[in-house]
Amino acid sequence: MTPYPSADFALTVQAADARTLRLAIHGYLDYDTSDEFTPTVDRLLDAHAGQHGPALRHLHLDWTDLTAFDSSGLSALLGLRRRTHPAGITLHLHHQPDYFTRLLEVTGVSDHLTQHATAS
């Protein structure tokens, strides 16, 4: 496990192989920390591609230790989807807190975020 911490946000690599990358988000993904999420995930995706080539097909995000999530976090998550989906990478969301799930449902993006991607 590799942590990428800050005061209120951390990202942990739980597992990786050529086709699958599993990340855990800890703490806040909100206005104050969402600007850390995107470049951190981008670096991890780039490192994975450097090691395995363009084989990644599944990015699993574990939200068990998420303590706050707001519209800025949602924007960062949608930005991640904009990067991964055209590359043929499907997002999988696991263990979301109720408030996270509610925000995805109210905004109507839950199915959009996890729509199956096909490699181009």
N, CA and C of each residue as an Amber inpcrd file, in Angstrom:
protein
   360
   0.8370000  -1.1710000   0.0000000   0.0000000   0.0000000   0.0000000
   0.8870000   1.2410000   0.0000000   0.5700000   2.1500000  -0.9060000
   1.3330000   3.3780000  -1.0160000   0.4290000   4.5560000  -0.7050000
   0.6380000   5.2730000   0.4170000  -0.2110000   6.4170000   0.7270000
   0.3080000   7.6930000   0.0690000  -0.5990000   8.5600000  -0.2910000
  -0.2880000   9.8910000  -0.8050000  -1.0510000  10.8720000   0.0680000
  -0.4910000  11.2240000   1.2490000  -1.2590000  11.9780000   2.2350000
  -1.1120000  13.4920000   2.1380000  -2.0820000  14.1680000   2.6630000
  -2.0080000  15.5850000   2.9990000  -2.7180000  15.7110000   4.3440000
  -2.9720000  16.9180000   4.7820000  -3.5920000  17.1020000   6.0850000
  -4.9910000  16.4770000   6.1640000  -5.7950000  16.6240000   5.1100000
  -7.1840000  16.1740000   5.1570000  -7.5370000  15.1400000   4.0990000
  -6.5750000  14.7190000   3.3210000  -6.8350000  13.8310000   2.1930000
  -5.6770000  12.8560000   2.0490000  -6.0080000  11.6150000   1.7520000
  -4.9720000  10.6340000   1.4320000  -5.5450000   9.6520000   0.4330000
  -4.6640000   9.1290000  -0.3740000  -5.0220000   8.1450000  -1.3810000
  -4.0700000   6.9740000  -1.2070000  -4.6040000   5.7630000  -1.1360000
  -3.7960000   4.5710000  -0.9380000  -3.9790000   3.6240000  -2.1120000
  -2.8820000   3.1250000  -2.6350000  -2.9460000   2.0810000  -3.6520000
  -3.1190000   0.7600000  -2.9100000  -4.2560000   0.1130000  -3.1140000
  -4.5350000  -1.1440000  -2.4370000  -3.9710000  -2.3360000  -3.2010000
  -4.0850000  -2.2960000  -4.5150000  -3.6000000  -3.4000000  -5.3400000
  -3.5250000  -2.9380000  -6.7860000  -2.6410000  -3.5820000  -7.5340000
  -2.5230000  -3.2520000  -8.9560000  -2.0330000  -4.4660000  -9.7210000
  -2.5910000  -4.6380000 -10.8830000  -2.0440000  -5.5570000 -11.8660000
  -2.2440000  -4.8870000 -13.2200000  -1.9270000  -5.5440000 -14.2860000
  -1.9640000  -4.8950000 -15.5960000  -3.3490000  -4.3560000 -15.9480000
  -4.4080000  -5.0720000 -15.5990000  -5.7590000  -4.6780000 -16.0090000
  -6.5570000  -3.9600000 -14.9360000  -6.0970000  -3.9880000 -13.6840000
  -6.8880000  -3.4640000 -12.5760000  -6.0230000  -2.6530000 -11.6230000
  -6.5660000  -1.5160000 -11.1860000  -5.9230000  -0.6830000 -10.1780000
  -6.9740000  -0.3990000  -9.1140000  -6.6080000  -0.6280000  -7.8490000
  -7.5270000  -0.4040000  -6.7260000  -6.9610000   0.6840000  -5.8220000
  -7.7600000   1.7490000  -5.6480000  -7.3560000   2.8770000  -4.8240000
  -8.3660000   3.0840000  -3.7040000  -7.8900000   3.5220000  -2.5470000
  -8.7550000   3.8850000  -1.4310000  -8.5950000   5.3720000  -1.1600000
  -9.7060000   6.0470000  -1.0020000  -9.7150000   7.4780000  -0.7040000
 -10.0010000   7.6260000   0.7860000  -9.1850000   8.4270000   1.4600000
  -9.3070000   8.6320000   2.8970000  -9.4870000  10.1210000   3.1710000
 -10.3660000  10.4440000   4.0960000 -10.5370000  11.8330000   4.5050000
 -11.5070000  12.5790000   3.6250000 -11.1640000  13.8180000   3.3330000
 -12.0530000  14.7220000   2.6090000 -11.7490000  14.7190000   1.1210000
 -12.7990000  14.7210000   0.3160000 -12.6810000  15.0500000  -1.1020000
 -13.6910000  16.1680000  -1.3120000 -13.2120000  17.3910000  -1.0930000
 -14.0880000  18.5530000  -1.1090000 -13.3480000  19.7590000  -1.6890000
 -13.9040000  20.9320000  -1.4830000 -13.3430000  22.1620000  -2.0260000
 -11.8630000  22.3280000  -1.6830000 -11.4930000  21.9960000  -0.4570000
 -10.1160000  22.2020000  -0.0050000  -9.1330000  21.1470000  -0.5070000
  -9.6110000  19.9720000  -0.8870000  -8.6900000  18.8870000  -1.2510000
  -8.8530000  18.3580000  -2.6720000  -9.9100000  18.7330000  -3.3570000
 -10.1490000  18.1530000  -4.6890000  -9.0470000  18.5010000  -5.6750000
  -8.3490000  19.6210000  -5.4490000  -7.2400000  19.9590000  -6.3410000
  -6.0370000  19.0400000  -6.1310000  -6.0130000  18.2550000  -5.0580000
  -4.9690000  17.2440000  -4.8420000  -5.3500000  15.9060000  -5.4820000
  -6.6410000  15.6100000  -5.5200000  -7.1280000  14.3330000  -6.0270000
  -6.7240000  14.1160000  -7.4780000  -7.0260000  15.0640000  -8.3290000
  -6.7990000  14.8980000  -9.7660000  -5.3280000  14.6570000 -10.1120000
  -4.3930000  15.5170000  -9.6950000  -3.0030000  15.2440000 -10.0600000
  -2.4490000  13.9730000  -9.4200000  -2.9280000  13.6190000  -8.2350000
  -2.4610000  12.3950000  -7.5870000  -2.9090000  11.1700000  -8.3800000
  -4.1900000  11.1320000  -8.7470000  -4.6870000  10.0010000  -9.5360000
  -4.0230000   9.9970000 -10.9150000  -3.8450000  11.1720000 -11.5120000
  -3.1670000  11.2480000 -12.8130000  -1.7700000  10.6420000 -12.7450000
  -1.0140000  10.9610000 -11.6910000   0.3310000  10.3950000 -11.5320000
   0.2780000   8.8720000 -11.4020000  -0.6900000   8.3820000 -10.6430000
  -0.8250000   6.9360000 -10.4720000  -1.2080000   6.2530000 -11.7830000
  -2.1040000   6.8590000 -12.5450000  -2.4900000   6.2910000 -13.8380000
  -1.3110000   6.3160000 -14.8090000  -0.5630000   7.4110000 -14.8070000
   0.6100000   7.5040000 -15.6780000   1.6710000   6.4720000 -15.2910000
   1.8920000   6.2910000 -13.9930000   2.8710000   5.3070000 -13.5280000
   2.4190000   3.8920000 -13.9030000   1.1330000   3.6330000 -13.7630000
   0.5980000   2.3220000 -14.1330000   0.8040000   2.0770000 -15.6240000
   0.5030000   3.0720000 -16.4450000   0.6890000   2.9350000 -17.8930000
   2.1660000   2.7560000 -18.2340000   3.0450000   3.4310000 -17.5050000
   4.4760000   3.2800000 -17.7330000   4.9580000   1.8710000 -17.4340000
   4.3460000   1.2380000 -16.4480000   4.7430000  -0.1070000 -16.0600000
   4.0490000  -1.1870000 -16.8930000   2.7750000  -0.9720000 -17.2290000
   1.9780000  -2.0240000 -17.8620000   1.4980000  -1.6800000 -19.2740000
   1.7920000  -0.4850000 -19.7550000   1.2510000  -0.0700000 -21.0390000
  -0.2280000   0.2770000 -20.8880000  -0.9550000   0.3160000 -21.9890000
  -2.3680000   0.7290000 -21.9400000  -3.3360000  -0.4030000 -21.6130000
  -2.9270000  -1.3330000 -20.7620000  -3.7390000  -2.5180000 -20.4710000
  -4.8210000  -2.2740000 -19.4180000  -4.7570000  -1.1720000 -18.6720000
  -5.6970000  -0.9330000 -17.5790000  -7.1330000  -0.8680000 -18.0990000
  -8.0170000  -1.6440000 -17.4720000  -9.4300000  -1.6560000 -17.8670000
 -10.3690000  -1.3640000 -16.7120000  -9.8890000  -1.4940000 -15.4690000
 -10.7780000  -1.3170000 -14.3130000 -10.0610000  -0.5000000 -13.2410000
 -10.6780000   0.6090000 -12.8640000 -10.1840000   1.4380000 -11.7730000
 -11.2210000   1.3800000 -10.6610000 -10.8510000   0.7190000  -9.5680000
 -11.7370000   0.5420000  -8.4210000 -11.4010000   1.6140000  -7.3850000
 -12.4220000   2.3250000  -6.9360000 -12.2490000   3.3670000  -5.9190000
 -13.0310000   2.9650000  -4.6760000 -12.3230000   2.8150000  -3.5680000
 -12.9110000   2.4250000  -2.2910000 -13.1170000   3.6780000  -1.4450000
 -14.3510000   3.9430000  -1.0900000 -14.7190000   5.1630000  -0.3650000
 -14.9850000   4.9000000   1.1120000 -14.5750000   3.7510000   1.6420000
 -14.8490000   3.3790000   3.0280000 -14.4330000   4.4680000   4.0150000
 -13.2630000   5.0500000   3.8200000 -12.7280000   6.0200000   4.7790000
 -12.9510000   7.4720000   4.3630000 -13.9010000   7.7040000   3.4630000
 -14.2520000   9.0700000   3.0700000 -15.0120000   9.7300000   4.2100000
 -14.6110000  10.9590000   4.5810000 -15.2940000  11.6560000   5.6710000
 -16.0510000  12.8890000   5.2010000 -15.7610000  13.3750000   3.9940000
 -16.4980000  14.5240000   3.4570000 -16.4060000  14.4930000   1.9380000
 -17.5040000  14.8910000   1.2930000 -17.5680000  14.9070000  -0.1630000
 -18.5500000  15.9930000  -0.5530000 -18.1370000  16.8750000  -1.4640000
 -19.0310000  17.9440000  -1.9010000 -18.9810000  18.0900000  -3.4160000
 -19.5440000  19.1670000  -3.9340000 -19.6160000  19.3560000  -5.3830000
 -18.2320000  19.4710000  -6.0180000 -17.2520000  19.9590000  -5.3040000
 -15.8810000  20.0080000  -5.8400000 -15.3120000  18.6020000  -5.9760000
 -15.6010000  17.7580000  -5.0140000 -15.1950000  16.3570000  -5.1080000
 -15.8960000  15.6660000  -6.2610000 -17.1750000  15.9760000  -6.4360000
 -17.9170000  15.4030000  -7.5610000 -17.3160000  15.8600000  -8.8850000
 -16.9540000  17.1180000  -8.9690000 -16.3230000  17.6360000 -10.1810000
 -15.0090000  16.9110000 -10.4680000 -14.2160000  16.6730000  -9.4390000
 -12.9470000  15.9470000  -9.6100000 -13.2110000  14.5160000 -10.0770000
 -14.2420000  13.8950000  -9.5350000 -14.5860000  12.5340000  -9.9320000
 -15.0730000  12.4880000 -11.3830000 -15.8560000  13.4790000 -11.7870000
 -16.2980000  13.5590000 -13.1820000 -15.1100000  13.8040000 -14.1140000
 -14.1460000  14.5970000 -13.6630000 -12.9300000  14.8110000 -14.4480000
 -12.1570000  13.5200000 -14.6240000 -12.1030000  12.7130000 -13.5830000
 -11.4490000  11.4050000 -13.6810000 -12.1680000  10.5260000 -14.7010000
 -13.4700000  10.5540000 -14.6750000 -14.2410000   9.7660000 -15.6360000
 -13.9590000  10.2410000 -17.0650000 -13.8120000  11.5620000 -17.2660000
 -13.4900000  12.0940000 -18.5990000 -12.1400000  11.5870000 -19.0900000
 -11.2190000  11.3330000 -18.1780000  -9.9160000  10.8000000 -18.5810000
  -9.9770000   9.2940000 -18.8280000 -10.6350000   8.5750000 -17.9510000
 -10.5790000   7.1200000 -18.0070000 -11.4860000   6.5080000 -19.0690000
 -12.6860000   7.0110000 -19.2100000 -13.6560000   6.3860000 -20.1140000
 -13.1590000   6.3010000 -21.5620000 -12.6360000   7.3890000 -22.1480000
 -12.1400000   7.2800000 -23.5250000 -10.9460000   6.3250000 -23.6660000
 -10.2380000   6.0770000 -22.5620000  -9.1030000   5.1560000 -22.5850000
  -9.5420000   3.7050000 -22.3930000 -10.8570000   3.4770000 -22.2690000
 -11.3650000   2.1260000 -22.1000000 -11.3140000   1.6250000 -20.6740000
 -11.2270000   2.5420000 -19.7050000 -11.1330000   2.1810000 -18.2950000
 -12.4830000   2.4350000 -17.6270000 -13.0570000   1.3990000 -17.0350000
 -14.3280000   1.5080000 -16.3380000 -14.0720000   1.8190000 -14.8670000
 -14.8010000   2.8000000 -14.3390000 -14.7200000   3.1260000 -12.9140000
 -15.6670000   2.2200000 -12.1300000 -15.2020000   1.7900000 -10.9710000
 -16.0130000   0.9930000 -10.0570000 -15.9590000   1.6990000  -8.7070000
 -17.1170000   2.0100000  -8.1530000 -17.1940000   2.7160000  -6.8740000
 -17.6400000   1.7290000  -5.8010000 -16.8660000   1.6540000  -4.7060000
 -17.1470000   0.6900000  -3.6470000 -17.2610000   1.3790000  -2.2900000
 -18.1710000   0.8730000  -1.4860000 -18.2910000   1.2640000  -0.0740000
 -18.5310000   2.7610000   0.1010000 -19.4300000   3.3180000  -0.7040000
 -19.7210000   4.7350000  -0.5840000 -20.5720000   5.0060000   0.6640000
 -20.2520000   6.0630000   1.3810000 -21.1380000   6.4820000   2.4720000
 -22.4830000   6.9360000   1.8860000 -23.5220000   6.9220000   2.7100000
 -24.8600000   7.3070000   2.2370000 -24.8860000   8.7020000   1.6230000
 -24.2040000   9.6720000   2.2360000 -24.2320000  11.0360000   1.7090000
 -23.5740000  11.1100000   0.3270000 -22.5680000  10.2830000   0.0760000
 -21.9020000  10.2150000  -1.2210000 -22.8800000   9.6660000  -2.2630000
 -23.5140000   8.5530000  -1.9320000 -24.4810000   7.9320000  -2.8290000
 -25.6300000   8.8820000  -3.1330000 -26.1190000   9.5680000  -2.1070000
 -27.2170000  10.5190000  -2.2840000 -26.8360000  11.6330000  -3.2550000
 -25.6270000  12.1740000  -3.1330000 -25.1880000  13.2410000  -4.0290000
 -25.1120000  12.7320000  -5.4640000 -24.6130000  11.5180000  -5.6610000
 -24.5570000  10.9460000  -7.0080000 -25.9540000  10.7450000  -7.5790000
 -26.8960000  10.3080000  -6.7410000 -28.2680000  10.0940000  -7.2090000
 -28.9790000  11.4130000  -7.5070000 -28.8540000  12.3830000  -6.6200000
 -29.5180000  13.6780000  -6.8040000 -29.0240000  14.3720000  -8.0650000
 -27.7380000  14.2510000  -8.3410000 -27.1710000  14.9000000  -9.5300000
 -27.3210000  14.0410000 -10.7850000 -27.7320000  12.7960000 -10.6300000
 -27.9720000  11.9250000 -11.7700000 -26.7190000  11.4130000 -12.4600000
 -25.5970000  11.3640000 -11.7650000 -24.3430000  10.9650000 -12.4100000
 -23.8690000   9.5590000 -12.0450000 -24.5530000   8.8720000 -11.1700000
 -24.0920000   7.5640000 -10.7190000 -23.8930000   6.5980000 -11.8840000
 -24.9100000   6.4290000 -12.7050000 -24.7840000   5.5130000 -13.8440000
 -23.7570000   6.0140000 -14.8450000 -23.6860000   7.3170000 -15.0330000
 -22.7100000   7.9020000 -15.9600000 -21.2860000   7.5840000 -15.5180000
 -21.0110000   7.7340000 -14.2370000 -19.6590000   7.4960000 -13.7240000
 -19.2140000   6.0600000 -13.9140000 -20.1170000   5.1320000 -13.7490000
 -19.7440000   3.7220000 -13.7540000 -20.1410000   2.9990000 -15.0540000
 -20.5050000   3.7510000 -16.0550000 -20.8550000   3.1530000 -17.3540000
 -19.6760000   2.3640000 -17.8810000 -19.9360000   1.1880000 -18.3960000
 -18.8790000   0.3220000 -18.9250000 -18.1610000   1.0200000 -20.0890000
 -16.8540000   1.0820000 -20.0090000 -16.0440000   1.6950000 -21.0630000
 -15.5340000   0.6190000 -22.0030000 -15.4090000   0.9640000 -23.2630000
 -14.8040000   0.0580000 -24.2430000 -13.5600000   0.7170000 -24.7950000
 -12.5120000  -0.0490000 -24.9280000 -11.2430000   0.4930000 -25.4380000
 -11.4360000   0.9440000 -26.8740000 -10.8260000   2.0870000 -27.1870000
 -10.9540000   2.5870000 -28.5600000  -9.7760000   2.1870000 -29.4100000
